[in-house]
Coordinates of C-alpha atoms and ligand atoms in Angstrom, one line a residue:
X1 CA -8.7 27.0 -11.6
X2 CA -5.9 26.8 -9.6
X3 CA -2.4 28.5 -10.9
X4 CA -0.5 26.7 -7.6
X5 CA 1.5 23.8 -8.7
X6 CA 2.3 22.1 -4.8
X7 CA 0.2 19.5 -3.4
X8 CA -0.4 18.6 0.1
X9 CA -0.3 14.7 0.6
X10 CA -1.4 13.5 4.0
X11 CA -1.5 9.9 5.4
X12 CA -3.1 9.8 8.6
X13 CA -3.1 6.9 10.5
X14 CA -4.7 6.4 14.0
X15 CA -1.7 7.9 15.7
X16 CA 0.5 8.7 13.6
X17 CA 0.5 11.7 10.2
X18 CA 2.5 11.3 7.4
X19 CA 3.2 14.3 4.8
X20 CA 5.1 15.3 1.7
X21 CA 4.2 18.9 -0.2
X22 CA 5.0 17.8 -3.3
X23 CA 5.8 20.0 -6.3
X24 CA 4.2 19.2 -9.7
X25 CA 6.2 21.1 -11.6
X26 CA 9.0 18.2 -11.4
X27 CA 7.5 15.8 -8.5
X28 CA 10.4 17.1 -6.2
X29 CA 9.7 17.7 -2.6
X30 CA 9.3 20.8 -1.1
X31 CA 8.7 19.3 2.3
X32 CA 8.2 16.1 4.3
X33 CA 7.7 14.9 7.7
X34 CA 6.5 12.8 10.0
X35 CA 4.3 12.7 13.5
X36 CA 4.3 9.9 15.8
X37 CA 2.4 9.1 18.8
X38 CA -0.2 11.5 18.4
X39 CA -2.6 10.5 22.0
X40 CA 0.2 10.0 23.8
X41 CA 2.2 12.2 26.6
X42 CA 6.1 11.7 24.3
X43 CA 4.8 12.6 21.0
X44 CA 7.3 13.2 18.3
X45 CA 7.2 15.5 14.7
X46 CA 9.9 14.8 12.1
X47 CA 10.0 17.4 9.3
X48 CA 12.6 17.4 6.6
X49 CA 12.8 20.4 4.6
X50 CA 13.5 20.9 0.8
X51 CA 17.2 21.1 1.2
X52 CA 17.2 17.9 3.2
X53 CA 17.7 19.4 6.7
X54 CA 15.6 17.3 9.1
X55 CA 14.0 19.1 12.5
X56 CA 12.5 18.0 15.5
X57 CA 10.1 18.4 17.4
X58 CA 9.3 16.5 20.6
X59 CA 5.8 17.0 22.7
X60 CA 2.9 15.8 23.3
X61 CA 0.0 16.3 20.2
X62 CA -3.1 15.0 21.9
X63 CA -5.1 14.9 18.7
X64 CA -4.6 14.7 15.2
X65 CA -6.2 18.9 15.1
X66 CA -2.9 19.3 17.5
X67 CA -0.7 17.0 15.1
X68 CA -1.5 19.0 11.8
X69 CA -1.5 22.6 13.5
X70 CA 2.2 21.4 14.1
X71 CA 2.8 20.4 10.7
X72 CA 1.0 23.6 9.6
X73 CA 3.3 25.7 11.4
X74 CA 6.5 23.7 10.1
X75 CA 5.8 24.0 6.9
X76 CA 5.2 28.0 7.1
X77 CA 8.5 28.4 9.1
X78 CA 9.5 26.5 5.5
X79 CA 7.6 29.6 3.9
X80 CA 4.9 27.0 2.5
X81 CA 2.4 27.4 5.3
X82 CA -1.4 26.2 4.3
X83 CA -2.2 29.6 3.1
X84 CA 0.4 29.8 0.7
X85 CA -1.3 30.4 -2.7
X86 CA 1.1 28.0 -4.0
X87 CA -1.2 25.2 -3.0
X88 CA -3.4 23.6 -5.3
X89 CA -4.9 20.8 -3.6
X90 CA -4.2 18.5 -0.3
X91 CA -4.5 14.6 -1.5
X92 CA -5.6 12.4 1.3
X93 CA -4.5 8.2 1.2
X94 CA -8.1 6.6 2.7
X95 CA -7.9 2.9 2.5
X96 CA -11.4 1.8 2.0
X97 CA -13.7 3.5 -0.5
X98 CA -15.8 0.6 -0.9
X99 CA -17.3 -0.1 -4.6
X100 CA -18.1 3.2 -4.5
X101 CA -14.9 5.1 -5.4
X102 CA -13.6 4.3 -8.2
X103 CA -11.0 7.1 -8.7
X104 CA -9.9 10.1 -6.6
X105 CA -12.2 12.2 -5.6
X106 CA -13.2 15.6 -4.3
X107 CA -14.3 15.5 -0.8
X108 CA -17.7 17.1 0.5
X109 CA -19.9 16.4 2.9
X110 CA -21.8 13.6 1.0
X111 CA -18.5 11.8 -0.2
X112 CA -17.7 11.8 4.1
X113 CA -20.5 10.8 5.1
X114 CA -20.0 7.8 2.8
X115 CA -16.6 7.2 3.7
X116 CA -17.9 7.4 7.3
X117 CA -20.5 4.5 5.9
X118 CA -17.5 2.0 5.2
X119 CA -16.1 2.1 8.8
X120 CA -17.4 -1.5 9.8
X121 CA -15.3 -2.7 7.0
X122 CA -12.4 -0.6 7.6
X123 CA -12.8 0.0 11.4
X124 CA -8.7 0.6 12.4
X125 CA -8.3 2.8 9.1
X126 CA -11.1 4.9 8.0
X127 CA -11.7 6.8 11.2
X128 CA -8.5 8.5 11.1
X129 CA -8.5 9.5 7.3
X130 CA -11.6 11.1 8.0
X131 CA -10.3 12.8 11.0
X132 CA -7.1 13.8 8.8
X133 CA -9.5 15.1 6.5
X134 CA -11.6 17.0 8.8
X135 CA -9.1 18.9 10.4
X136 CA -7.5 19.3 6.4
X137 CA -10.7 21.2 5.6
X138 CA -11.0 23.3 8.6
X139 CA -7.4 24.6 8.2
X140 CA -8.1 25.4 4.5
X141 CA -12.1 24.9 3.7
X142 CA -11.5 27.0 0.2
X143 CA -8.9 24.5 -0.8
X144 CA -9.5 21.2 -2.8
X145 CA -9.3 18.1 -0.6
X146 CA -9.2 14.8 -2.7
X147 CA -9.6 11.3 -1.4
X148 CA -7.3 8.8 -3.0
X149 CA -8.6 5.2 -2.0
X150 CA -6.8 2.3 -1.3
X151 CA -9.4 0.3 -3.3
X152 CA -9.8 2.3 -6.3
X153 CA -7.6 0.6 -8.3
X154 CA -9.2 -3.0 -7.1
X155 CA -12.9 -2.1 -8.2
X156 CA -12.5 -3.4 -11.5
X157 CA -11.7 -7.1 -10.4
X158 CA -14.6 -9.1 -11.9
X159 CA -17.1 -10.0 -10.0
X160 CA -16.0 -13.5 -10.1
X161 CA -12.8 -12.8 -8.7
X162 CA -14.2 -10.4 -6.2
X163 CA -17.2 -12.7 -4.7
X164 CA -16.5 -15.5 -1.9
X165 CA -17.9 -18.6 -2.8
X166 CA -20.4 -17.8 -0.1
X167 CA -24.6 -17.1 0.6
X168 CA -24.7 -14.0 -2.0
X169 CA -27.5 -12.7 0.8
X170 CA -25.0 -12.6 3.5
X171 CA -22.4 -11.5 1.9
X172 CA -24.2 -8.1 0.2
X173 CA -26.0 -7.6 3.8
X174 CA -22.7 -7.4 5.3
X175 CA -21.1 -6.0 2.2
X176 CA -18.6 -9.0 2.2
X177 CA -16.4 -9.3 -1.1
X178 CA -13.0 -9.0 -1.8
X179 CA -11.7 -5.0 -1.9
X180 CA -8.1 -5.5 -2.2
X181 CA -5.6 -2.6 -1.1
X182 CA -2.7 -0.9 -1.5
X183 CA -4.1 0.1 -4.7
X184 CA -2.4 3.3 -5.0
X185 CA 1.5 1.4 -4.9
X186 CA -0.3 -1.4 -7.7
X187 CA -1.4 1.4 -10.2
X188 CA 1.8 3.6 -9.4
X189 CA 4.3 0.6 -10.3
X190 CA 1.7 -1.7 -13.2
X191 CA 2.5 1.9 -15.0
X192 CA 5.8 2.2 -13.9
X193 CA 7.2 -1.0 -14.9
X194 CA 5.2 0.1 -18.6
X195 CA 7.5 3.2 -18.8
X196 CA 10.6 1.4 -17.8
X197 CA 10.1 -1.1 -20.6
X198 CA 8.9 1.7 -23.3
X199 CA 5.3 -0.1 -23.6
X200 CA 1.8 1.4 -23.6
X201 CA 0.3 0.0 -20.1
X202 CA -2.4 -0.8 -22.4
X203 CA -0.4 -3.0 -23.9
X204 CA 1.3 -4.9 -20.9
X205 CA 0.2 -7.9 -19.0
X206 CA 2.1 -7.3 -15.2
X207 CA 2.2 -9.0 -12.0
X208 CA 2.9 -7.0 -9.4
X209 CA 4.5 -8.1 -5.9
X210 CA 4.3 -5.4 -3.3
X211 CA 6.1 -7.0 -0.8
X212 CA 6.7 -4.3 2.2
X213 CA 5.6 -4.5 6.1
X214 CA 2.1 -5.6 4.8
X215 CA 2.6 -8.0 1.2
X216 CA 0.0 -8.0 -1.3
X217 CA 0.1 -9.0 -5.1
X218 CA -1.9 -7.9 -8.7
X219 CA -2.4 -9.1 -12.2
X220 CA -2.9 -5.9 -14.4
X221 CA -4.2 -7.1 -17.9
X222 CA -3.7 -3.4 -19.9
X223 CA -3.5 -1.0 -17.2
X224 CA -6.5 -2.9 -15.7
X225 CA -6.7 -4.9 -12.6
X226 CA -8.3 -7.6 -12.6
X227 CA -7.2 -9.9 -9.9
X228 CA -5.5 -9.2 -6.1
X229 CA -4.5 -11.2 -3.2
X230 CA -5.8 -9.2 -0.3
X231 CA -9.5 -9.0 0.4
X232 CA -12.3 -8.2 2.5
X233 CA -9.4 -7.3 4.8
X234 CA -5.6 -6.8 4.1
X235 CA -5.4 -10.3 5.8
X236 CA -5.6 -12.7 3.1
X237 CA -2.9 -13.4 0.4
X238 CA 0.9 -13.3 1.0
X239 CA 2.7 -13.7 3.8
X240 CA 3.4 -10.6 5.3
X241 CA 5.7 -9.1 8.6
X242 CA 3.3 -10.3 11.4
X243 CA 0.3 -11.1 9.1
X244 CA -0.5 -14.8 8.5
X245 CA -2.5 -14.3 4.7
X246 CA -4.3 -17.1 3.7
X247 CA -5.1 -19.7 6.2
X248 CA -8.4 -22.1 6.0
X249 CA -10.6 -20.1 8.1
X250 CA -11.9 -23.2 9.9
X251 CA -8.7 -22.5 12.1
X252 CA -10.7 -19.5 13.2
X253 CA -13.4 -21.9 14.7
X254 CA -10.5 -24.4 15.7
X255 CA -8.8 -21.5 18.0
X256 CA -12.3 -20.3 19.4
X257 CA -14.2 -23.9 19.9
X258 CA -11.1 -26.1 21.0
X259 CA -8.3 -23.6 22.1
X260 CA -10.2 -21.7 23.7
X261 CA -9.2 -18.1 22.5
X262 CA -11.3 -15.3 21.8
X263 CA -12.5 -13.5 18.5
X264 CA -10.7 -10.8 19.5
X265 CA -7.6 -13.3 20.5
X266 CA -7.1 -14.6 17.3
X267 CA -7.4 -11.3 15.1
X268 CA -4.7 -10.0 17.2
X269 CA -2.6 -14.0 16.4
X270 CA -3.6 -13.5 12.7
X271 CA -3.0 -9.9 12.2
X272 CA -0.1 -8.7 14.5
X273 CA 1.7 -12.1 16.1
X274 CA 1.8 -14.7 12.6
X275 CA 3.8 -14.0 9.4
X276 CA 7.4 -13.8 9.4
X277 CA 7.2 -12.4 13.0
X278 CA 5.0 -15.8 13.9
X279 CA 7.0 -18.1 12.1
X280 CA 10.6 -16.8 13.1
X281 CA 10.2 -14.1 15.8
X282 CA 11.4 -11.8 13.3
X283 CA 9.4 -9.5 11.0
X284 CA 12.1 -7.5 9.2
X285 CA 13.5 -9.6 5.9
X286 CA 17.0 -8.1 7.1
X287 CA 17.2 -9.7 10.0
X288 CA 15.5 -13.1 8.5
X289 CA 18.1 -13.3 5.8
X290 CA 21.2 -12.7 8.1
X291 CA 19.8 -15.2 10.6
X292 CA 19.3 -17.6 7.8
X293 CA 23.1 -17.1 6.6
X294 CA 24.0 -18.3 10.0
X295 CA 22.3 -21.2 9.5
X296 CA 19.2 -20.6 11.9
X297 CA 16.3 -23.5 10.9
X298 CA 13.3 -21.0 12.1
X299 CA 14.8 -18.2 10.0
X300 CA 14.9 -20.1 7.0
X301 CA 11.4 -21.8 7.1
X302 CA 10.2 -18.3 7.7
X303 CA 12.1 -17.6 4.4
X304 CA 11.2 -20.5 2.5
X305 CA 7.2 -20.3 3.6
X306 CA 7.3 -16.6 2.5
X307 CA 9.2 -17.5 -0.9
X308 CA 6.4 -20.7 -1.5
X309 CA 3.7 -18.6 -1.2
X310 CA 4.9 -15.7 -3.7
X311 CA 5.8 -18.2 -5.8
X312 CA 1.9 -20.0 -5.8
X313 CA 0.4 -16.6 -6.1
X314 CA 2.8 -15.9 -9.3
X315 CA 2.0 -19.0 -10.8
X316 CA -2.0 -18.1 -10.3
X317 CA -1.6 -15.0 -11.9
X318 CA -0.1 -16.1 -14.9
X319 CA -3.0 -18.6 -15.1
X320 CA -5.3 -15.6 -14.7
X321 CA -3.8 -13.4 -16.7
X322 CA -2.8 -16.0 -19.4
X323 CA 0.4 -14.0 -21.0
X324 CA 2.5 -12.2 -18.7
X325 CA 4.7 -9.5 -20.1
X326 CA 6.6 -8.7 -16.9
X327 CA 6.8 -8.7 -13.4
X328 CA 7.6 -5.9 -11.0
X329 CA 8.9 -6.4 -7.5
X330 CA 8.2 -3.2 -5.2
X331 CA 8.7 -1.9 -1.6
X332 CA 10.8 -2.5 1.3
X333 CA 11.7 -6.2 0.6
X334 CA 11.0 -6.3 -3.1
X335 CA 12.9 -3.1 -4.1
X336 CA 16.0 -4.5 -1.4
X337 CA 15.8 -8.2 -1.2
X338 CA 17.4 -9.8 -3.7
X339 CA 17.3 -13.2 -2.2
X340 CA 14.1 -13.1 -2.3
X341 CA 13.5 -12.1 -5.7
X342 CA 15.6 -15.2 -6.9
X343 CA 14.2 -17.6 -4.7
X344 CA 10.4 -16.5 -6.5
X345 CA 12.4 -16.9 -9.7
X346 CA 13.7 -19.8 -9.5
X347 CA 13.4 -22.8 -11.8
X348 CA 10.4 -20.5 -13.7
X349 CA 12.3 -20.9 -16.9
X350 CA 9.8 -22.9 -18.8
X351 CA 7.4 -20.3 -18.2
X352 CA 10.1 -17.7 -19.2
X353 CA 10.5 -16.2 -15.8
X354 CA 14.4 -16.0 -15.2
X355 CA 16.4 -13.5 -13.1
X356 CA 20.2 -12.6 -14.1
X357 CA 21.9 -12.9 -10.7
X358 CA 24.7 -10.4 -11.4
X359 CA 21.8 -7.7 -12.8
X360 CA 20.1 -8.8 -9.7
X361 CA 22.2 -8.3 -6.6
X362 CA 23.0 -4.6 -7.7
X363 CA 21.7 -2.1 -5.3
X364 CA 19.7 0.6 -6.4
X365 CA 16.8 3.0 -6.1
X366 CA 16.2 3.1 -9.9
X367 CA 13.3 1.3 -11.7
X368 CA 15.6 -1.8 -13.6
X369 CA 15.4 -4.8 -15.3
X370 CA 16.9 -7.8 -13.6
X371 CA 16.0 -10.5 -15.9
X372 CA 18.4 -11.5 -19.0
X373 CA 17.3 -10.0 -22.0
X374 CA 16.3 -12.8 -24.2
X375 CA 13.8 -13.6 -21.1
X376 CA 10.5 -13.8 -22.1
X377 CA 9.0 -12.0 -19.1
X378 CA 11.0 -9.4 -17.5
X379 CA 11.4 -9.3 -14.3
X380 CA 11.9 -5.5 -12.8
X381 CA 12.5 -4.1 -9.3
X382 CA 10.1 -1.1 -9.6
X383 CA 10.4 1.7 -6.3
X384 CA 6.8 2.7 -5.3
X385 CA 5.8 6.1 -4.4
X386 CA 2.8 6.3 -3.5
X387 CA 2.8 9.8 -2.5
X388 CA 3.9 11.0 -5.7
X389 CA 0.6 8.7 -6.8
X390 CA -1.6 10.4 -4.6
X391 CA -0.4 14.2 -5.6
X392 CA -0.7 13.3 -9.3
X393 CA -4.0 12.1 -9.0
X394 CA -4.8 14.9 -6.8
X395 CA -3.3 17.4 -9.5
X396 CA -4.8 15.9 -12.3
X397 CA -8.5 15.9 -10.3
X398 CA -8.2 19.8 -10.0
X399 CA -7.0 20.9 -13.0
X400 CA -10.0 19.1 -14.6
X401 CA -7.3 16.6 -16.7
X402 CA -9.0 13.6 -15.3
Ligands
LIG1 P1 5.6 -0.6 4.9 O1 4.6 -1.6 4.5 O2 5.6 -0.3 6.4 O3 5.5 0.7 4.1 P2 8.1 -1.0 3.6 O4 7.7 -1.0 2.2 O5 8.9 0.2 4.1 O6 7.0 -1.2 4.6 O7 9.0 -2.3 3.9 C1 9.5 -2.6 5.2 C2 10.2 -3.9 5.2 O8 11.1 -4.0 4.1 C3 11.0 -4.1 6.4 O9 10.2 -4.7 7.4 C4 12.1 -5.1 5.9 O10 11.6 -6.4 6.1 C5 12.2 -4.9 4.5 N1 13.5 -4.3 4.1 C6 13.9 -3.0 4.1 N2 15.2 -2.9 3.7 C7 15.6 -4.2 3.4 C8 16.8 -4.7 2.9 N3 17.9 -4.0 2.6 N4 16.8 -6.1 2.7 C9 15.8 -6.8 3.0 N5 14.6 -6.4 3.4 C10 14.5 -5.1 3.6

């Protein structure tokens, strides 16, 4: 068993790494960073060390073996290089581990091939967390690597909840079900919100509303989830920065048959040009609600269409779940907008859903409760960290705790 207490957490996208070493001891960061562009001739490496002081590096990393040699060698200028017997484990973020993985997970060669298996449902994701994994394992094969999936949390939807009301046949052939993601940030906050309110998670009911560059929402019945809004894809559900959610999907055959566009045309409208960004040419919430101030029609129907749908997924949740004990806003526009936390309040008191506007405009990065405290749901602002998820689960793997 290990006696290191730090934890390597990497997030490797298809050109771009993120890290953190995080320690265990007290979840505080011995290192974090950044590197962008990775394929391309102006790459860039951001690394902040413990003490806050940021570097830079600016070059070209033509692969993501060149990317993490970098990082390698920041961290040792930091004294924490890979070989440091300080390490315990690396955690890697993979979005899709199908129905498979259910909870973090050791890597070997049979756990990558399978992740390798789930690449024509995750095609832009899973090729670089196995390549981030790869090179992880060359660097330090004695170490630990553990997968942390995107999914995990999700795999205990119920099967009704998870199926498409489509031919079963087709659907297992092509493995077609709902998956959900951005499980890590659901489990992380669902038990987050618990500790904030000083209940068991076994004991809480919580919807969660991760509402960041991509949007997805989560009924947790006891620490257990048994209902998302994204699915086979992260495409369906919320609104989201440039992605549409749910539309009917006969627009997909409206676009092809009678506009003319191409499969490939409209997953690029759906995915990258709808949303906010579609609706208002704007994707950040920032810019949305300033516009909106000014009086700008496109800016507010972006606002209000984002709002309406939140507001329809929390009102199906609380249907599905039946009692709701709280619900948790998280990431970049849940943890900062508080317009929009009202607005998917609003008018909810008969189902005891109510927001205090003074508790609610007070900026913070602390978990808190914004609702008044007679309310019968209370409504937090929850920060996720995913990264700490990922090392704890990680941790937890390797010293056999799990
Ligand atoms: P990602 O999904 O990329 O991790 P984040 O969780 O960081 O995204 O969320 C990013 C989004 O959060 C931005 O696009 C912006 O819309 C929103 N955001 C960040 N800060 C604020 C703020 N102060 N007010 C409103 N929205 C904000």
């Amino acid at each position: 068993m290990t006696e290191g207490t730090l934890v390597l957490v990497l997030n490797a996208g298809s050109s771009s790494v993120k890290y953190q070493l995080i320690d265990m001891l007290d979840g505080s960061r011995a290192a974090a960073g950044l590197v962008e562009r990775i394929g391309e001739p102006a790459g860039r490496l951001v690394h902040t060390a413990a003490d806050g002081a940021e570097r830079e590096l600016l070059g070209a990393f033509p692969d993501h073996t060149a990317a993490l040699d970098a990082v390698a060698a920041e961290l040792a200028a930091d004294g924490l290089g890979l070989d440091s017997p300080r390490l315990a484990a690396i955690g890697h973020r993979v979005v899709h581990g199908g129905r498979r993985f259910t909870a973090p997970t050791v890597v070997t060669d049979e756990v990558l091939a399978e992740v390798r298996r789930l690449i024509p449902v995750a095609p832009l994701h899973n090729p670089a967390n196995i390549t981030g994994i790869e090179v992880a394992r060359r660097l330090r094969p004695d170490l630990p690597q553990v997968a942390v999936f995107d999914t995990a949390f999700h795999t205990t939807v119920p099967e009704h909840a998870a199926r498409y009301a489509i031919d079963r046949a087709v659907a297992d052939e092509h493995r077609v079900r709902r998956y959900g993601f951005h499980g890590t940030s659901h489990r992380y906050v669902s038990r987050a919100t618990a500790r904030l309110l000083g209940r068991d998670p076994a004991e809480l009911n919580v919807i969660v509303l991760h509402l960041g560059n991509g949007a997805s929402a989560s009924a947790v019945a006891g620490g257990v989830c048994v209902e998302t809004s994204m699915g086979l894809t992260p495409l369906e559900g919320l609104v989201m920065g440039t992605r549409s959610g749910d539309v009917d999907p006969g627009l997909v055959f409206h676009l092809h048959r009678v506009g003319g566009l191409t499969v490939d045309e409209i997953d690029d409208l759906l995915n990258r040009r709808s949303g906010l960004l579609g609706l208002c040419g704007d994707n950040d919430m920032r810019e949305i609600l300033r516009r909106a101030g000014e009086g700008d029609q496109a800016a507010q129907l972006a606002f209000d269409a984002y709002v309406h749908r939140l507001r329809k997924y929390i009102g199906a949740y609380y249907a599905v779940l039946g009692r709701v004990d709280a619900i948790a806003f998280t990431a970049g526009v849940g943890e900062n907008a508080a317009p929009v936390r009202a607005a998917a309040c609003a008018g909810l008191e008969a189902l005891g859903i109510e927001i205090d506007a003074e508790l609610n405009s007070v900026r913070s990065r602390e978990a808190r409760v914004v609702s008044p405290a007679y309310a019968r749901v209370a409504v937090a602002v929850v920060p996720t960290d995913e990264e700490l998820e990922i090392a704890q689960q990680a941790f937890a793997l390797v010293r056999g705790d799990t």
